[in-house]
Amino acid sequence: MEYDTMMMDGESLGPSVKISAADDAYVNFQLSNVDLSFANSLRRVMLAEVPTVAIDLVEVEINTSVLADEFVAHRLGLIPLDSREIDQLNYTRDCDCDQSCGKCTVVLTLHAKCTGDDVMKVYARDLIVGIDRPNNHIGNPVITDPDGLGSLICKLRKGQEIKLSCIAKKGIAKEHAKWSPTSAVGFEYDPHNKLHHLDLWYEADAAEEWPASKNANFEEPPAEGEPFDYDAVPSKFYFEVESAGNIEPDNIIHEGIKEIQKKLAGLIHGLGENDGMDAGYDGPRSPDGMDGGAGWQDQGFTTPYGNTGGTTAWGGGGAATAYGTTPYGNSGSGGGW
Amino acid sequence: MPGKTKSRCADAEEVADTTMEDAPTSAQQPSDGMQEDQSGNNEEEDEKDEEEVEPQRVRILPGSSNTAASFEFLKEGHTMGNALRYIIMKNPDVEFCAYTIPHPSEDKMNIRIQTYDTTTASAALAKGLQDLEDLCDVVTDEFWTKRHDFMASK
């Protein structure tokens, strides 16, 4: 049967996007005429599966600062690094090299020593990025403050020194949050709670006590005494994508959708090479459905191990107990239990 | 056994007991160590074969028929599960579609598809994957058009 996925539910409109605000750090938009499940997939994928680069390995040569090595290493990992055109960088696990190379890693080094009397602050701008990398911006520490300092790594007093080299790798936030391209993804639908997906707690009056969200202006408030529409489904989703600085916000969305498509392509590929059912082990089974069998006619007494009724691994099976009859007068011949 | 038919009760006597050894401890594939006693002599061969063998991403669970099948996806979760479930359910040839993550500590996602006789479950899944990809294309295009309009209007 021919049908158009995008034209169902009496909707003559396909998915639509309306951008309400955007700059180089965030983008707020409304996504309408898609299903909640798709909008949520997009949110999940932007939050956790868009690849970026982040420092993953730190080799500490000298650290006489007050912070422990692992503490500094953790801080270094959290520094956002420029991850635009991340496609040019391989995952280390997929790379042809032995350990790491310029195609899959970016090397950053840091060497700072305080010689003055004042406390010295070491910033992300002090990281020196190695030249062996796919292009000349990937792996640069993201610096957005007006002074051009970047994130603070540590402070040094007179005589303290820090010298280390870092290996930045490509990764996703599902593995570690330092790889997240977003600092937050706002996601809201149905700001007037017409669908009753929320049950608002209140003292006297929910409408009074719960301030309307700013997205409430985009939708009609429910009319006085409006009956609850139990067929209604959410169709308008308010996203607020806030970049951590390593990828531009609109590219996060783009990359997010691309990531969904990559997953789908992988699955289409995986489905193609499916060589039928693998019944090699007593694993999970598809329910036997309508074919009779043990499936739905079974009343729940049987186990999947061919153990119909009564017989246990201890050799029970309708036989009498060691005492001939149980104390309850059951001779055991019934075989039921 | 209350409620059971007589024939089943009679069968019960003949069915051999399952010993503890036969019953799997879990739904996971037995590890190499457990298989060792069976594979014995071709052990060396196995080791070579198992190097870099990608596990099958999508598997039809045994017990499935053409129009009613359960698929097991490795390394997928709610991100794909719910969206796929929705898009497959949109197919008018599909009678039923649902997904589940059987256990939170196993990186697996199962999708159950039951179709009418007009198609097969595998075809419905393939179509669902393709439809979702097309939907992604539409949303990307729409986003970039609107984004350019927005930049132009500023």
Short mmCIF file of C-alpha atoms in Angstrom, two decimals:
data_model
loop_
_atom_site.label_atom_id
_atom_site.label_comp_id
_atom_site.label_asym_id
_atom_site.label_seq_id
_atom_site.Cartn_x
_atom_site.Cartn_y
_atom_site.Cartn_z
CA MET A 1 0.00 0.00 0.00
CA GLU A 2 1.36 3.40 -0.91
CA TYR A 3 1.30 6.06 1.72
CA ASP A 4 3.26 9.09 2.64
CA THR A 5 4.86 8.96 6.05
CA MET A 6 4.81 12.69 6.44
CA MET A 7 1.20 13.22 5.42
CA MET A 8 -0.70 11.10 7.89
CA ASP A 9 -3.11 11.92 10.66
CA GLY A 10 -5.07 14.29 8.48
CA GLU A 11 -2.10 16.63 8.52
CA SER A 12 -1.52 18.22 5.19
CA LEU A 13 1.71 19.72 6.47
CA GLY A 14 5.08 18.09 6.77
CA PRO A 15 7.44 18.77 9.65
CA SER A 16 8.09 22.45 10.15
CA VAL A 17 10.69 24.44 12.02
CA LYS A 18 10.40 27.94 13.38
CA ILE A 19 13.45 29.58 14.84
CA SER A 20 12.61 32.03 17.59
CA ALA A 21 16.06 33.09 18.73
CA ALA A 22 19.63 32.23 17.87
CA ASP A 23 23.19 33.44 18.20
CA ASP A 24 26.56 31.73 18.16
CA ALA A 25 25.96 30.05 21.51
CA TYR A 26 22.38 28.83 21.32
CA VAL A 27 19.39 28.33 19.08
CA ASN A 28 15.77 28.20 20.17
CA PHE A 29 13.33 26.65 17.75
CA GLN A 30 9.96 25.03 17.47
CA LEU A 31 9.66 21.73 15.70
CA SER A 32 6.10 20.93 14.71
CA ASN A 33 4.17 18.20 12.95
CA VAL A 34 6.48 15.45 14.07
CA ASP A 35 5.84 12.82 16.69
CA LEU A 36 7.03 13.04 20.27
CA SER A 37 9.18 9.97 19.69
CA PHE A 38 11.09 11.61 16.86
CA ALA A 39 11.53 14.89 18.73
CA ASN A 40 12.80 12.96 21.71
CA SER A 41 15.22 10.97 19.55
CA LEU A 42 16.60 14.24 18.29
CA ARG A 43 16.98 15.56 21.81
CA ARG A 44 18.66 12.40 23.03
CA VAL A 45 21.04 12.23 20.13
CA MET A 46 22.10 15.90 20.40
CA LEU A 47 22.70 15.48 24.10
CA ALA A 48 24.67 12.27 24.04
CA GLU A 49 25.70 11.04 20.61
CA VAL A 50 27.12 13.90 18.60
CA PRO A 51 30.88 13.33 18.47
CA THR A 52 33.34 15.98 19.65
CA VAL A 53 36.99 16.02 20.70
CA ALA A 54 38.10 16.21 24.30
CA ILE A 55 41.29 15.50 26.19
CA ASP A 56 41.25 11.84 27.11
CA LEU A 57 44.80 10.96 28.15
CA VAL A 58 47.14 13.13 30.17
CA GLU A 59 50.79 12.39 30.77
CA VAL A 60 52.02 14.40 33.70
CA GLU A 61 55.72 15.11 33.74
CA ILE A 62 55.88 17.71 36.48
CA ASN A 63 53.07 18.72 38.77
CA THR A 64 54.05 20.65 41.86
CA SER A 65 50.77 22.52 41.99
CA VAL A 66 48.39 22.01 44.88
CA LEU A 67 46.06 19.97 42.69
CA ALA A 68 46.54 16.22 42.33
CA ASP A 69 47.43 14.86 38.88
CA GLU A 70 44.07 13.20 38.34
CA PHE A 71 42.29 16.33 39.46
CA VAL A 72 44.11 18.38 36.82
CA ALA A 73 43.54 15.63 34.25
CA HIS A 74 39.83 15.74 34.93
CA ARG A 75 39.75 19.51 34.56
CA LEU A 76 41.65 19.25 31.28
CA GLY A 77 39.13 16.74 29.98
CA LEU A 78 36.30 19.17 30.56
CA ILE A 79 37.84 21.98 28.50
CA PRO A 80 35.79 22.36 25.31
CA LEU A 81 37.95 21.91 22.23
CA ASP A 82 37.01 23.07 18.76
CA SER A 83 35.20 20.14 17.15
CA ARG A 84 34.00 21.63 13.89
CA GLU A 85 34.46 19.33 10.91
CA ILE A 86 34.87 16.41 13.27
CA ASP A 87 34.31 14.03 10.35
CA GLN A 88 37.94 14.58 9.41
CA LEU A 89 39.05 12.96 12.65
CA ASN A 90 38.82 9.20 13.13
CA TYR A 91 37.82 7.40 16.25
CA THR A 92 41.05 6.03 17.71
CA ARG A 93 39.51 2.55 17.81
CA ASP A 94 38.77 2.71 14.06
CA CYS A 95 42.11 4.23 13.06
CA ASP A 96 44.75 2.25 11.23
CA CYS A 97 47.48 3.40 13.57
CA ASP A 98 48.85 1.40 16.50
CA GLN A 99 48.28 3.70 19.42
CA SER A 100 47.45 7.18 18.21
CA CYS A 101 48.28 9.35 15.25
CA GLY A 102 47.46 12.69 13.69
CA LYS A 103 44.40 11.23 12.00
CA CYS A 104 42.70 10.25 15.23
CA THR A 105 44.18 12.43 17.98
CA VAL A 106 45.22 15.97 18.73
CA VAL A 107 48.14 16.49 21.08
CA LEU A 108 48.10 19.44 23.46
CA THR A 109 50.96 20.35 25.75
CA LEU A 110 51.08 22.61 28.76
CA HIS A 111 54.10 23.95 30.56
CA ALA A 112 53.78 26.67 33.14
CA LYS A 113 55.94 27.73 36.06
CA CYS A 114 55.28 30.53 38.48
CA THR A 115 58.33 32.63 39.17
CA GLY A 116 56.74 35.86 40.38
CA ASP A 117 55.33 36.62 43.79
CA ASP A 118 51.76 36.78 42.55
CA VAL A 119 49.56 33.75 42.07
CA MET A 120 49.75 32.61 38.47
CA LYS A 121 46.59 31.45 36.74
CA VAL A 122 46.95 28.85 34.03
CA TYR A 123 44.26 29.08 31.38
CA ALA A 124 43.16 26.98 28.44
CA ARG A 125 44.87 29.48 26.12
CA ASP A 126 48.20 28.29 27.55
CA LEU A 127 47.69 24.86 25.99
CA ILE A 128 49.88 24.43 22.94
CA VAL A 129 48.17 22.45 20.22
CA GLY A 130 50.29 20.05 18.19
CA ILE A 131 50.51 20.59 14.44
CA ASP A 132 49.79 17.00 13.42
CA ARG A 133 46.01 17.20 13.01
CA PRO A 134 43.47 17.01 10.16
CA ASN A 135 42.88 20.77 9.92
CA ASN A 136 44.15 23.83 11.68
CA HIS A 137 41.24 24.47 14.01
CA ILE A 138 40.27 21.07 15.36
CA GLY A 139 41.35 20.64 18.98
CA ASN A 140 41.91 24.33 19.66
CA PRO A 141 40.68 25.22 23.15
CA VAL A 142 37.43 27.14 22.87
CA ILE A 143 37.95 30.70 24.02
CA THR A 144 34.90 32.92 24.09
CA ASP A 145 35.61 35.38 26.91
CA PRO A 146 36.54 38.95 25.93
CA ASP A 147 40.02 38.66 27.49
CA GLY A 148 40.78 35.60 25.40
CA LEU A 149 41.79 33.44 28.35
CA GLY A 150 39.59 30.38 28.11
CA SER A 151 38.84 28.04 30.98
CA LEU A 152 40.95 28.23 34.11
CA ILE A 153 42.97 25.04 34.58
CA CYS A 154 44.82 25.71 37.83
CA LYS A 155 46.62 28.33 39.90
CA LEU A 156 50.32 28.25 40.77
CA ARG A 157 52.23 29.93 43.58
CA LYS A 158 55.87 30.90 43.42
CA GLY A 159 58.06 27.95 42.48
CA GLN A 160 55.22 25.67 41.48
CA GLU A 161 55.34 24.16 38.04
CA ILE A 162 53.10 22.11 35.83
CA LYS A 163 54.25 20.27 32.73
CA LEU A 164 52.12 17.76 30.91
CA SER A 165 51.05 16.54 27.53
CA CYS A 166 47.50 15.63 26.66
CA ILE A 167 46.00 13.45 23.96
CA ALA A 168 42.58 14.59 22.80
CA LYS A 169 40.36 11.98 21.18
CA LYS A 170 37.05 11.88 19.42
CA GLY A 171 34.20 10.51 21.47
CA ILE A 172 30.56 10.81 22.39
CA ALA A 173 28.85 11.97 25.57
CA LYS A 174 27.30 8.56 26.12
CA GLU A 175 30.77 7.47 27.17
CA HIS A 176 31.73 10.58 29.13
CA ALA A 177 29.88 13.89 29.48
CA LYS A 178 33.05 15.81 28.56
CA TRP A 179 32.29 14.89 24.95
CA SER A 180 28.89 16.57 25.03
CA PRO A 181 28.52 19.28 22.38
CA THR A 182 25.70 20.82 24.38
CA SER A 183 25.72 22.31 27.82
CA ALA A 184 21.96 21.87 27.87
CA VAL A 185 19.09 20.97 25.60
CA GLY A 186 15.79 22.50 26.61
CA PHE A 187 12.82 20.46 25.54
CA GLU A 188 9.20 21.32 26.16
CA TYR A 189 5.82 20.63 24.67
CA ASP A 190 2.25 21.48 25.58
CA PRO A 191 3.09 24.45 27.85
CA HIS A 192 -0.53 24.75 29.01
CA ASN A 193 -0.60 21.08 30.00
CA LYS A 194 -3.69 20.51 27.90
CA LEU A 195 -2.68 16.89 27.37
CA HIS A 196 -2.39 16.28 31.11
CA HIS A 197 1.01 14.68 30.70
CA LEU A 198 1.90 16.53 33.87
CA ASP A 199 0.09 16.35 37.13
CA LEU A 200 0.90 19.68 38.72
CA TRP A 201 1.17 19.76 42.47
CA TYR A 202 -0.56 22.73 44.07
CA GLU A 203 -1.62 24.19 47.39
CA ALA A 204 -4.78 25.95 46.28
CA ASP A 205 -4.71 26.63 42.56
CA ALA A 206 -2.29 25.08 40.06
CA ALA A 207 -2.75 27.84 37.48
CA GLU A 208 -1.84 30.45 40.08
CA GLU A 209 1.16 28.69 41.55
CA TRP A 210 2.83 27.45 38.38
CA PRO A 211 4.19 30.33 36.32
CA ALA A 212 3.58 29.92 32.60
CA SER A 213 6.67 29.06 30.59
CA LYS A 214 7.79 31.49 27.94
CA ASN A 215 6.66 29.00 25.31
CA ALA A 216 3.09 29.41 26.59
CA ASN A 217 2.77 32.52 24.40
CA PHE A 218 3.10 30.37 21.29
CA GLU A 219 0.00 28.34 22.06
CA GLU A 220 -3.63 29.09 22.81
CA PRO A 221 -4.46 28.67 26.48
CA PRO A 222 -7.29 26.24 27.08
CA ALA A 223 -10.70 27.86 26.96
CA GLU A 224 -12.76 28.06 30.11
CA GLY A 225 -14.45 24.72 30.71
CA GLU A 226 -12.88 23.19 27.61
CA PRO A 227 -13.41 19.41 27.70
CA PHE A 228 -10.30 17.24 27.82
CA ASP A 229 -9.37 16.03 24.37
CA TYR A 230 -8.23 12.49 24.99
CA ASP A 231 -7.25 12.01 21.32
CA ALA A 232 -4.83 14.90 21.29
CA VAL A 233 -1.13 14.19 20.83
CA PRO A 234 1.74 16.62 21.23
CA SER A 235 2.83 18.04 17.90
CA LYS A 236 4.82 21.16 18.71
CA PHE A 237 8.15 20.87 20.47
CA TYR A 238 10.22 23.74 21.86
CA PHE A 239 13.95 23.13 21.72
CA GLU A 240 16.64 25.27 23.30
CA VAL A 241 19.98 23.96 22.16
CA GLU A 242 22.87 25.54 24.00
CA SER A 243 26.31 24.81 22.66
CA ALA A 244 29.30 24.18 24.91
CA GLY A 245 31.32 26.09 22.33
CA ASN A 246 32.97 23.22 20.46
CA ILE A 247 30.34 23.04 17.67
CA GLU A 248 28.02 25.83 16.52
CA PRO A 249 24.49 25.25 17.82
CA ASP A 250 22.87 24.81 14.40
CA ASN A 251 25.53 22.30 13.48
CA ILE A 252 24.74 20.34 16.63
CA ILE A 253 21.22 19.90 15.31
CA HIS A 254 22.52 19.03 11.88
CA GLU A 255 25.04 16.57 13.27
CA GLY A 256 22.37 15.15 15.56
CA ILE A 257 20.08 14.32 12.67
CA LYS A 258 23.04 12.96 10.76
CA GLU A 259 23.84 10.74 13.71
CA ILE A 260 20.28 9.35 13.70
CA GLN A 261 20.66 8.64 10.00
CA LYS A 262 23.99 6.95 10.56
CA LYS A 263 22.39 4.69 13.13
CA LEU A 264 19.57 3.90 10.70
CA ALA A 265 21.98 3.23 7.87
CA GLY A 266 23.91 0.90 10.16
CA LEU A 267 20.72 -0.94 11.01
CA ILE A 268 19.63 -1.19 7.38
CA HIS A 269 23.03 -2.66 6.67
CA GLY A 270 22.73 -4.99 9.65
CA LEU A 271 19.30 -6.10 8.54
CA GLY A 272 20.65 -6.89 5.08
CA GLU A 273 23.20 -9.36 6.37
CA ASN A 274 20.70 -11.00 8.67
CA ASP A 275 21.13 -14.71 8.02
CA GLY A 276 17.87 -15.84 9.47
CA MET A 277 17.08 -16.90 12.95
CA ASP A 278 19.85 -17.86 15.21
CA ALA A 279 18.47 -20.50 17.48
CA GLY A 280 21.88 -21.61 18.62
CA TYR A 281 21.19 -21.12 22.27
CA ASP A 282 18.27 -21.01 24.57
CA GLY A 283 18.10 -17.25 24.42
CA PRO A 284 15.20 -14.86 24.29
CA ARG A 285 12.44 -15.98 21.98
CA SER A 286 9.83 -14.26 20.00
CA PRO A 287 6.49 -15.05 21.55
CA ASP A 288 4.88 -17.86 19.62
CA GLY A 289 2.00 -15.61 18.77
CA MET A 290 -1.10 -17.09 17.26
CA ASP A 291 0.44 -20.37 16.20
CA GLY A 292 -0.90 -22.16 19.21
CA GLY A 293 2.00 -23.93 20.78
CA ALA A 294 2.73 -23.33 24.37
CA GLY A 295 2.21 -19.60 23.83
CA TRP A 296 -1.05 -18.13 24.92
CA GLN A 297 -2.75 -21.36 25.85
CA ASP A 298 -0.18 -21.91 28.48
CA GLN A 299 -1.45 -20.97 31.86
CA GLY A 300 1.85 -20.02 33.29
CA PHE A 301 2.69 -23.26 35.01
CA THR A 302 5.26 -24.33 32.49
CA THR A 303 8.80 -23.16 32.02
CA PRO A 304 10.49 -22.87 28.65
CA TYR A 305 12.65 -25.88 29.44
CA GLY A 306 10.16 -28.52 28.35
CA ASN A 307 9.17 -29.09 31.88
CA THR A 308 5.45 -29.57 31.55
CA GLY A 309 3.65 -29.55 34.79
CA GLY A 310 4.79 -30.74 38.09
CA THR A 311 8.22 -32.14 37.36
CA THR A 312 11.03 -30.29 38.99
CA ALA A 313 14.74 -30.70 38.70
CA TRP A 314 14.52 -32.64 41.93
CA GLY A 315 12.61 -35.42 40.31
CA GLY A 316 9.23 -34.49 41.70
CA GLY A 317 6.83 -35.00 38.86
CA GLY A 318 3.74 -36.31 40.48
CA ALA A 319 5.67 -38.84 42.46
CA ALA A 320 5.09 -39.08 46.13
CA THR A 321 7.35 -37.29 48.52
CA ALA A 322 9.80 -39.18 50.59
CA TYR A 323 7.10 -39.69 53.14
CA GLY A 324 4.65 -41.24 50.71
CA THR A 325 2.03 -38.63 51.30
CA THR A 326 2.52 -35.04 52.20
CA PRO A 327 1.28 -33.79 55.51
CA TYR A 328 -1.56 -32.20 53.58
CA GLY A 329 -3.01 -35.46 52.52
CA ASN A 330 -2.01 -35.16 48.90
CA SER A 331 -0.79 -38.46 47.64
CA GLY A 332 0.97 -36.68 44.81
CA SER A 333 -0.70 -38.71 42.12
CA GLY A 334 -2.57 -35.75 40.78
CA GLY A 335 0.56 -34.47 39.16
CA GLY A 336 -0.77 -30.96 39.25
CA TRP A 337 1.60 -29.32 41.61
CA MET B 1 -3.05 -29.54 37.39
CA PRO B 2 -6.12 -27.39 37.50
CA GLY B 3 -7.30 -26.13 34.17
CA LYS B 4 -4.92 -28.25 32.18
CA THR B 5 -6.11 -30.71 29.58
CA LYS B 6 -5.66 -34.39 30.26
CA SER B 7 -3.29 -34.93 27.38
CA ARG B 8 -0.89 -32.43 28.81
CA CYS B 9 -0.92 -34.15 32.15
CA ALA B 10 -0.15 -37.45 30.48
CA ASP B 11 2.74 -35.89 28.59
CA ALA B 12 4.21 -34.70 31.78
CA GLU B 13 5.31 -38.19 32.68
CA GLU B 14 7.27 -38.63 29.46
CA VAL B 15 9.06 -35.30 29.31
CA ALA B 16 12.53 -35.65 30.71
CA ASP B 17 13.61 -33.34 33.42
CA THR B 18 15.89 -30.50 32.54
CA THR B 19 19.05 -30.72 34.51
CA MET B 20 20.72 -27.68 35.96
CA GLU B 21 23.52 -27.99 33.40
CA ASP B 22 21.15 -27.75 30.45
CA ALA B 23 19.39 -24.64 31.62
CA PRO B 24 21.13 -21.44 30.58
CA THR B 25 22.11 -19.12 33.37
CA SER B 26 21.00 -16.10 31.41
CA ALA B 27 20.07 -14.99 27.96
CA GLN B 28 23.65 -14.17 27.17
CA GLN B 29 25.74 -16.19 24.79
CA PRO B 30 27.86 -18.65 26.69
CA SER B 31 31.37 -17.36 27.04
CA ASP B 32 34.33 -19.05 25.39
CA GLY B 33 35.31 -20.74 28.59
CA MET B 34 31.95 -22.42 28.85
CA GLN B 35 32.08 -23.71 25.32
CA GLU B 36 35.55 -25.10 25.61
CA ASP B 37 34.55 -28.62 26.49
CA GLN B 38 32.36 -28.84 23.42
CA SER B 39 34.58 -27.29 20.82
CA GLY B 40 37.69 -29.12 22.05
CA ASN B 41 39.88 -29.87 19.05
CA ASN B 42 39.04 -26.96 16.72
CA GLU B 43 39.84 -24.47 19.42
CA GLU B 44 42.68 -22.88 17.47
CA GLU B 45 40.46 -22.28 14.50
CA ASP B 46 37.85 -20.63 16.67
CA GLU B 47 40.33 -18.20 18.10
CA LYS B 48 41.35 -17.01 14.67
CA ASP B 49 37.75 -16.69 13.55
CA GLU B 50 36.65 -14.77 16.57
CA GLU B 51 39.17 -12.05 15.97
CA GLU B 52 37.35 -8.89 14.92
CA VAL B 53 34.05 -10.58 14.25
CA GLU B 54 31.39 -7.93 14.56
CA PRO B 55 28.34 -9.22 16.35
CA GLN B 56 25.23 -9.18 14.24
CA ARG B 57 23.47 -5.87 14.91
CA VAL B 58 19.97 -7.06 14.10
CA ARG B 59 18.71 -10.55 14.80
CA ILE B 60 15.32 -12.13 14.37
CA LEU B 61 14.49 -13.98 17.53
CA PRO B 62 13.62 -17.63 17.08
CA GLY B 63 9.94 -18.40 17.15
CA SER B 64 9.09 -15.68 14.67
CA SER B 65 6.96 -16.15 11.60
CA ASN B 66 6.82 -14.11 8.42
CA THR B 67 4.20 -11.71 9.59
CA ALA B 68 4.95 -11.70 13.30
CA ALA B 69 8.54 -11.32 14.34
CA SER B 70 10.65 -9.99 17.17
CA PHE B 71 13.94 -8.33 16.31
CA GLU B 72 16.81 -7.91 18.68
CA PHE B 73 19.01 -4.86 18.14
CA LEU B 74 22.41 -4.64 19.76
CA LYS B 75 23.71 -1.29 20.98
CA GLU B 76 20.44 0.51 20.50
CA GLY B 77 18.16 2.10 23.05
CA HIS B 78 15.20 4.39 23.41
CA THR B 79 16.65 6.82 20.87
CA MET B 80 16.04 4.45 17.99
CA GLY B 81 13.45 2.26 19.67
CA ASN B 82 10.69 4.73 20.21
CA ALA B 83 11.14 6.57 16.91
CA LEU B 84 11.22 3.29 14.98
CA ARG B 85 8.20 1.98 16.81
CA TYR B 86 6.30 5.11 15.84
CA ILE B 87 7.29 5.10 12.19
CA ILE B 88 6.65 1.37 11.76
CA MET B 89 3.25 1.75 13.36
CA LYS B 90 2.49 4.45 10.77
CA ASN B 91 2.66 1.80 8.08
CA PRO B 92 -0.96 0.77 7.41
CA ASP B 93 0.18 -2.78 6.66
CA VAL B 94 1.42 -3.14 10.21
CA GLU B 95 -1.00 -4.48 12.75
CA PHE B 96 1.17 -4.04 15.82
CA CYS B 97 4.58 -2.70 16.70
CA ALA B 98 6.21 -2.18 20.08
CA TYR B 99 9.69 -1.98 21.50
CA THR B 100 11.27 -2.91 24.77
CA ILE B 101 14.60 -2.85 26.50
CA PRO B 102 14.48 -6.25 28.18
CA HIS B 103 17.13 -5.47 30.76
CA PRO B 104 18.83 -2.18 31.58
CA SER B 105 22.29 -3.70 31.94
CA GLU B 106 22.22 -5.38 28.54
CA ASP B 107 22.72 -3.01 25.62
CA LYS B 108 19.87 -4.53 23.67
CA MET B 109 16.56 -3.34 22.30
CA ASN B 110 13.80 -5.58 21.01
CA ILE B 111 11.14 -4.62 18.51
CA ARG B 112 8.04 -6.71 17.95
CA ILE B 113 6.30 -6.31 14.60
CA GLN B 114 3.09 -8.01 13.54
CA THR B 115 1.81 -7.25 10.08
CA TYR B 116 -1.21 -8.06 7.98
CA ASP B 117 -0.76 -10.58 5.16
CA THR B 118 0.07 -7.78 2.72
CA THR B 119 3.70 -7.57 3.88
CA THR B 120 6.24 -9.25 6.11
CA ALA B 121 7.66 -8.13 9.41
CA SER B 122 11.17 -7.78 7.97
CA ALA B 123 9.88 -5.70 5.10
CA ALA B 124 7.98 -3.49 7.52
CA LEU B 125 11.14 -2.99 9.56
CA ALA B 126 13.19 -2.17 6.49
CA LYS B 127 10.53 0.27 5.37
CA GLY B 128 10.43 1.83 8.82
CA LEU B 129 14.18 2.40 8.82
CA GLN B 130 14.00 3.96 5.37
CA ASP B 131 11.02 6.14 6.29
CA LEU B 132 12.77 7.44 9.37
CA GLU B 133 15.80 8.31 7.30
CA ASP B 134 13.58 10.20 4.86
CA LEU B 135 11.95 12.00 7.76
CA CYS B 136 15.39 13.04 8.97
CA ASP B 137 16.18 14.43 5.53
CA VAL B 138 12.99 16.46 5.53
CA VAL B 139 13.68 17.88 8.99
CA THR B 140 17.28 18.74 8.08
CA ASP B 141 16.20 20.57 4.94
CA GLU B 142 13.46 22.36 6.79
CA PHE B 143 15.82 23.40 9.57
CA TRP B 144 18.46 24.79 7.24
CA THR B 145 15.92 26.70 5.16
CA LYS B 146 14.47 28.28 8.26
CA ARG B 147 17.89 28.93 9.70
CA HIS B 148 18.96 30.78 6.55
CA ASP B 149 15.71 32.76 6.53
CA PHE B 150 16.29 33.66 10.15
CA MET B 151 19.86 34.82 9.51
CA ALA B 152 18.71 36.81 6.50
CA SER B 153 15.97 38.53 8.48
CA LYS B 154 18.40 39.74 11.14
#
